[in-house]
CSV table of C-alpha atoms in Angstrom, one decimal:
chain,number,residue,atom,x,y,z
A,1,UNK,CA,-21.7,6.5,1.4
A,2,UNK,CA,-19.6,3.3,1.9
A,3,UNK,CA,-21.2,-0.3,1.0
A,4,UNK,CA,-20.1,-2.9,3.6
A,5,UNK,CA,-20.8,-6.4,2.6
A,6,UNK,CA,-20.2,-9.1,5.4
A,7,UNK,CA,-20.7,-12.9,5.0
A,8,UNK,CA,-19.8,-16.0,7.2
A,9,UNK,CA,-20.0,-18.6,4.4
A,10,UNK,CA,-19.1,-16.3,1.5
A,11,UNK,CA,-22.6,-17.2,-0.1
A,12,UNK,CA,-24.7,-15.2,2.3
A,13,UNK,CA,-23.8,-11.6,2.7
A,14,UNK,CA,-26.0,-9.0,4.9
A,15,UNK,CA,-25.0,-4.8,3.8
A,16,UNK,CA,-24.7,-1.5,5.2
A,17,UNK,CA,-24.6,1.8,3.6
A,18,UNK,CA,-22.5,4.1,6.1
A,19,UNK,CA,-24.2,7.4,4.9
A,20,UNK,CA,-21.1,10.2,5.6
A,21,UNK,CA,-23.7,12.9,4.3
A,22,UNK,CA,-25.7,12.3,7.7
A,23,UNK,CA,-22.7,14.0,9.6
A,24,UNK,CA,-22.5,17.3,10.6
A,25,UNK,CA,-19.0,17.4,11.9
A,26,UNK,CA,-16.4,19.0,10.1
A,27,UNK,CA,-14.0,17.1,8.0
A,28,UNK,CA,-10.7,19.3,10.1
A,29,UNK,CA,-9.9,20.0,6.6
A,30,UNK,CA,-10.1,23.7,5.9
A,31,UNK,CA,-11.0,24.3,1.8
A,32,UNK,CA,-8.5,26.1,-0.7
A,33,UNK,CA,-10.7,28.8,-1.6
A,34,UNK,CA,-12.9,29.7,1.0
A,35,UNK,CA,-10.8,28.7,4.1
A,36,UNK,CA,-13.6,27.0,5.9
A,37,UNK,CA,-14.3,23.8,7.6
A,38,UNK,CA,-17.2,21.9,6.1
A,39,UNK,CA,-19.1,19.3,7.7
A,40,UNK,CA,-18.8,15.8,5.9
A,41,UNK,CA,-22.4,16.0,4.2
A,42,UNK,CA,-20.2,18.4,1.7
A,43,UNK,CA,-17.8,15.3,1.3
A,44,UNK,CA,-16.8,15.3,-2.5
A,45,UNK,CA,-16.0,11.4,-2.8
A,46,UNK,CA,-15.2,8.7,-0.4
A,47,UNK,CA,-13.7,5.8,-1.5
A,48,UNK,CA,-10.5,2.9,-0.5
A,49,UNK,CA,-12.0,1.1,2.6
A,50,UNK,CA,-9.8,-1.0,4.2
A,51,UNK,CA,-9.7,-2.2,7.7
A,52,UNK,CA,-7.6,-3.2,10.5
A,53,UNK,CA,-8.4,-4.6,14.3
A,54,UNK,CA,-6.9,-1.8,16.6
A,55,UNK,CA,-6.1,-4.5,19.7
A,56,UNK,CA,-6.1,-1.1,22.0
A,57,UNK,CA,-9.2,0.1,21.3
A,58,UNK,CA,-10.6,-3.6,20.9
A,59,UNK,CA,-12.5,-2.4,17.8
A,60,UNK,CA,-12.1,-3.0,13.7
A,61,UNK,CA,-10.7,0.3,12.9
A,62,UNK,CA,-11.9,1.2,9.1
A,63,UNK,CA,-9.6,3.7,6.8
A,64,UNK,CA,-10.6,5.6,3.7
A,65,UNK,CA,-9.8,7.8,1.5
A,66,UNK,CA,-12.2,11.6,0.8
A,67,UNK,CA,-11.7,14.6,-0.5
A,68,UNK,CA,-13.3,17.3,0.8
A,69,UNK,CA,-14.0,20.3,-1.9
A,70,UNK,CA,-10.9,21.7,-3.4
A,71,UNK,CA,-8.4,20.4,-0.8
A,72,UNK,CA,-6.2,17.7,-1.4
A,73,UNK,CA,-7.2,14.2,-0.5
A,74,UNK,CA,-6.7,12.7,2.9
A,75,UNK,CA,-6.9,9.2,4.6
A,76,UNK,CA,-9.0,9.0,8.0
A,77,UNK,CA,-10.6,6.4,9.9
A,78,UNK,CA,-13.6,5.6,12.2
A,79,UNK,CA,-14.1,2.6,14.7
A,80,UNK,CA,-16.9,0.3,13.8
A,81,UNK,CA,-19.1,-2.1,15.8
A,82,UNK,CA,-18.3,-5.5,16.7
A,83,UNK,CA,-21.8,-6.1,13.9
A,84,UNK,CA,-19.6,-4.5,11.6
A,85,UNK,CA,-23.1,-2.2,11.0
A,86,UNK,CA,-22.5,1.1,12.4
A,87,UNK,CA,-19.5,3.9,13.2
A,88,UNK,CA,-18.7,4.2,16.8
A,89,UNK,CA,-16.8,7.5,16.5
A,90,UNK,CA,-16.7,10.4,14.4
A,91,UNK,CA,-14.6,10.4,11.1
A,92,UNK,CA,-10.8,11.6,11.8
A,93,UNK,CA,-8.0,12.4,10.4
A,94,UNK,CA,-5.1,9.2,10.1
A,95,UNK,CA,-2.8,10.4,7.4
A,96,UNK,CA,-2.2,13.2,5.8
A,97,UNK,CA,0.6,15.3,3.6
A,98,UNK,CA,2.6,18.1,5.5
A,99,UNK,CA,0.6,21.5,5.4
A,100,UNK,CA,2.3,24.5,3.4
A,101,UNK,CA,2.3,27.7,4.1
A,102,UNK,CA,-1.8,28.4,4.0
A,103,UNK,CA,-2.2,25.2,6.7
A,104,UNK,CA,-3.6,23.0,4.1
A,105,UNK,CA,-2.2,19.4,2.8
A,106,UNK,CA,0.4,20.2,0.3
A,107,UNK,CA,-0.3,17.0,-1.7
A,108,UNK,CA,-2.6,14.1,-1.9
A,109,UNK,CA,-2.6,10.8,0.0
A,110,UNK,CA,-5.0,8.0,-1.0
A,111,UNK,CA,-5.4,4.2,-0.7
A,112,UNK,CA,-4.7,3.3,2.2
A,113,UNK,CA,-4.2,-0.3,3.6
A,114,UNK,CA,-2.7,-1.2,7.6
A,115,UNK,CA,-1.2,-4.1,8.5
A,116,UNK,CA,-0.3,-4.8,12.5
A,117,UNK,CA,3.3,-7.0,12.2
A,118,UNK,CA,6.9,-7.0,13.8
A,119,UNK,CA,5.4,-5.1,16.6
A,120,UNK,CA,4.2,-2.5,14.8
A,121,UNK,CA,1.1,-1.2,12.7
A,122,UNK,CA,2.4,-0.6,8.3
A,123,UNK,CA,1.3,1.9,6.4
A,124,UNK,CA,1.0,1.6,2.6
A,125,UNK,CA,-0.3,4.0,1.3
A,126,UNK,CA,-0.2,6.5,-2.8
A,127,UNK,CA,1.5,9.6,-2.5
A,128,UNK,CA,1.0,12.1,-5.1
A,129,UNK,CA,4.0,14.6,-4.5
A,130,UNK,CA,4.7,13.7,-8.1
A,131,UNK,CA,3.7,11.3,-10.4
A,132,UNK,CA,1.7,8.3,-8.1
A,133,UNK,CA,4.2,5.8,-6.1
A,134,UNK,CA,3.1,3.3,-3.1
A,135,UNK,CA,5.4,4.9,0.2
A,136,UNK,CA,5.5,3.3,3.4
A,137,UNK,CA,4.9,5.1,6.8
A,138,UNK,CA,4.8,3.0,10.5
A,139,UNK,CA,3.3,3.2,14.0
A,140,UNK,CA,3.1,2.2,17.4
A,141,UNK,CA,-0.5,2.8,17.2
A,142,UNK,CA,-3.5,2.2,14.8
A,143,UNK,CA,-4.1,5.4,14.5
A,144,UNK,CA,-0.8,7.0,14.5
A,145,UNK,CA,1.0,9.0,14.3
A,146,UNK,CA,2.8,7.8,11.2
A,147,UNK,CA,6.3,8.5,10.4
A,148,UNK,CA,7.4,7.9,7.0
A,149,UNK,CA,10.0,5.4,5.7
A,150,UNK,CA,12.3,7.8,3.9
A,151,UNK,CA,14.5,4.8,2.5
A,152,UNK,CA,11.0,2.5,0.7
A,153,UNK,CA,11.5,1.1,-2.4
A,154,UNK,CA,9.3,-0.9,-3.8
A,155,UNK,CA,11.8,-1.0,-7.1
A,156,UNK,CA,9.1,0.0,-10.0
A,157,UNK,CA,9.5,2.8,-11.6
A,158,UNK,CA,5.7,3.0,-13.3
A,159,UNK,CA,3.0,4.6,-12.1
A,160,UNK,CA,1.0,2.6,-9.3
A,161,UNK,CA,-1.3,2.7,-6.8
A,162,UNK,CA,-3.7,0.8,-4.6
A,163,UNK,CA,-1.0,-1.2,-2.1
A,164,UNK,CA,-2.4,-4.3,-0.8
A,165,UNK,CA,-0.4,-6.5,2.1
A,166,UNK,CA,-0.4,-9.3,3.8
A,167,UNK,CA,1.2,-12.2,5.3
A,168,UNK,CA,2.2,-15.6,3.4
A,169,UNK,CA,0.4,-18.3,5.8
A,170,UNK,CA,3.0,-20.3,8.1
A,171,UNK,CA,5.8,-18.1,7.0
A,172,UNK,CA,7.6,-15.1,8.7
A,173,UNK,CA,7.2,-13.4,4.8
A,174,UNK,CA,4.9,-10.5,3.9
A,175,UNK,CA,3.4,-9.5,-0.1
A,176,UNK,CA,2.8,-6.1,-0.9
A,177,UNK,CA,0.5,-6.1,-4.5
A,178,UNK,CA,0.0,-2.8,-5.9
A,179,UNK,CA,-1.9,-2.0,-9.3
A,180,UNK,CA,0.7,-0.8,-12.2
A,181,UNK,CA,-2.5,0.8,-13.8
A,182,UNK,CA,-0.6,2.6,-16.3
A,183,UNK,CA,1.4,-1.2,-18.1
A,184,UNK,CA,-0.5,-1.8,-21.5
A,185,UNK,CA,-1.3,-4.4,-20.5
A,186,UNK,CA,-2.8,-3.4,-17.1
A,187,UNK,CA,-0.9,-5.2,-14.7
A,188,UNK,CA,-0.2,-5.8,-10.8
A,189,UNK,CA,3.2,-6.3,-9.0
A,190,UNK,CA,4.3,-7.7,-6.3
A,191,UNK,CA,7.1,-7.5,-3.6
A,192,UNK,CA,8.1,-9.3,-0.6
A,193,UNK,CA,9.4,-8.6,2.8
A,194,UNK,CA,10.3,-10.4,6.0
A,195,UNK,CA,11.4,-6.7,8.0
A,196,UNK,CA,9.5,-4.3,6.7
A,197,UNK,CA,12.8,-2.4,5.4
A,198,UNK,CA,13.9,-4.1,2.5
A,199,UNK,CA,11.2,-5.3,-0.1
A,200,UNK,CA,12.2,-7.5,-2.8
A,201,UNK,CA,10.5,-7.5,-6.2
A,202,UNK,CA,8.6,-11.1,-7.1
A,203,UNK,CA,7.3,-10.5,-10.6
A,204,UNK,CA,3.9,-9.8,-12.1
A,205,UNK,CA,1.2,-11.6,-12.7
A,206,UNK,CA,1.9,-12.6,-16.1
């Protein structure tokens, strides 16, 4: 399951266990070995919530990363309550990595996180068609579909994951903070953007 915490005061928190092993629907993820479509309850791991308000829908749309058996990991989504208590709609699929040749995702995508800005909602998101780099992808809509930014650069060449953005208050300025898991000493970085297509690197936090 997922543990949501929510507090008004940040001293007083109420929580919620969303148990995904209560579902019966399938996952729309067909596993490597057996070629069938299980039903969430035979969800490996679920893990990376993040959330974003989807004005359409009028609802918090929440995002997360599971893996499903032997397949590759995925990002989906469900809407959530305006109690921030319950799912509203069944788990589905919000990003994922082209299918090969057997229909499944030819890589893994994790750790998600949205943003809505410029008119549009971000995608950050870890791509592992390699060794693990944040890549950006973009949409009209909250829940896609997302086209990837083929020209993102983040400028660090280490292994990192776990994108984070947001925007600077009172400025027209956005931070992206990924964790460079593999510095000894662990580290996070940071760059900055203003369009969304050019992201300039602002150190570290040391």
């Amino acid at each position: 399951s997922l543990v949501f915490m929510k507090s008004f005061d940040l001293i007083h928190w109420t929580k919620t266990n969303l148990d995904f092993s209560a579902l019966s629907t399938p996952t729309g993820i067909k596993d490597t070995i057996t070629g069938q479509d299980y039903p969430w309850s035979e969800a490996g791991c679920i893990w990376a919530p993040e959330m974003v308000y989807d004005s359409e829908a009028g609802h918090i749309l929440m995002h997360f990363t599971s893996r499903m058996r032997t397949c590759h990991e995925c990002i989906y989504y469900v809407y959530m309550n305006d109690e921030f208590s319950k799912m509203l709609s069944e788990p589905k699929i919000l990003f994922k990595a082209p299918d090969n040749e057997k229909g499944l995702p030819s890589y893994t995508v994790i750790d998600s996180d949205v943003i809505h800005a410029k008119g549009m909602y971000h995608l950050f998101y870890v791509n592992h068609q390699g060794p693990a780099t944040v890549k950006h992808a973009s949409s009209q809509a909250a829940t896609g579909p997302y086209i990837q930014d083929s020209k993102y650069d983040d400028h660090d060449p280490e292994i990192h994951e776990a994108p984070n953005c947001w925007k600077r208050i009172g400025q027209q300025k956005y931070v992206l903070m990924f964790d460079n898991y593999r510095r000894n000493p662990h580290n996070f970085g940071f760059v900055e953007t203003e369009d969304f297509k050019t992201f300039t690197p602002i150190g570290y936090f040391d």
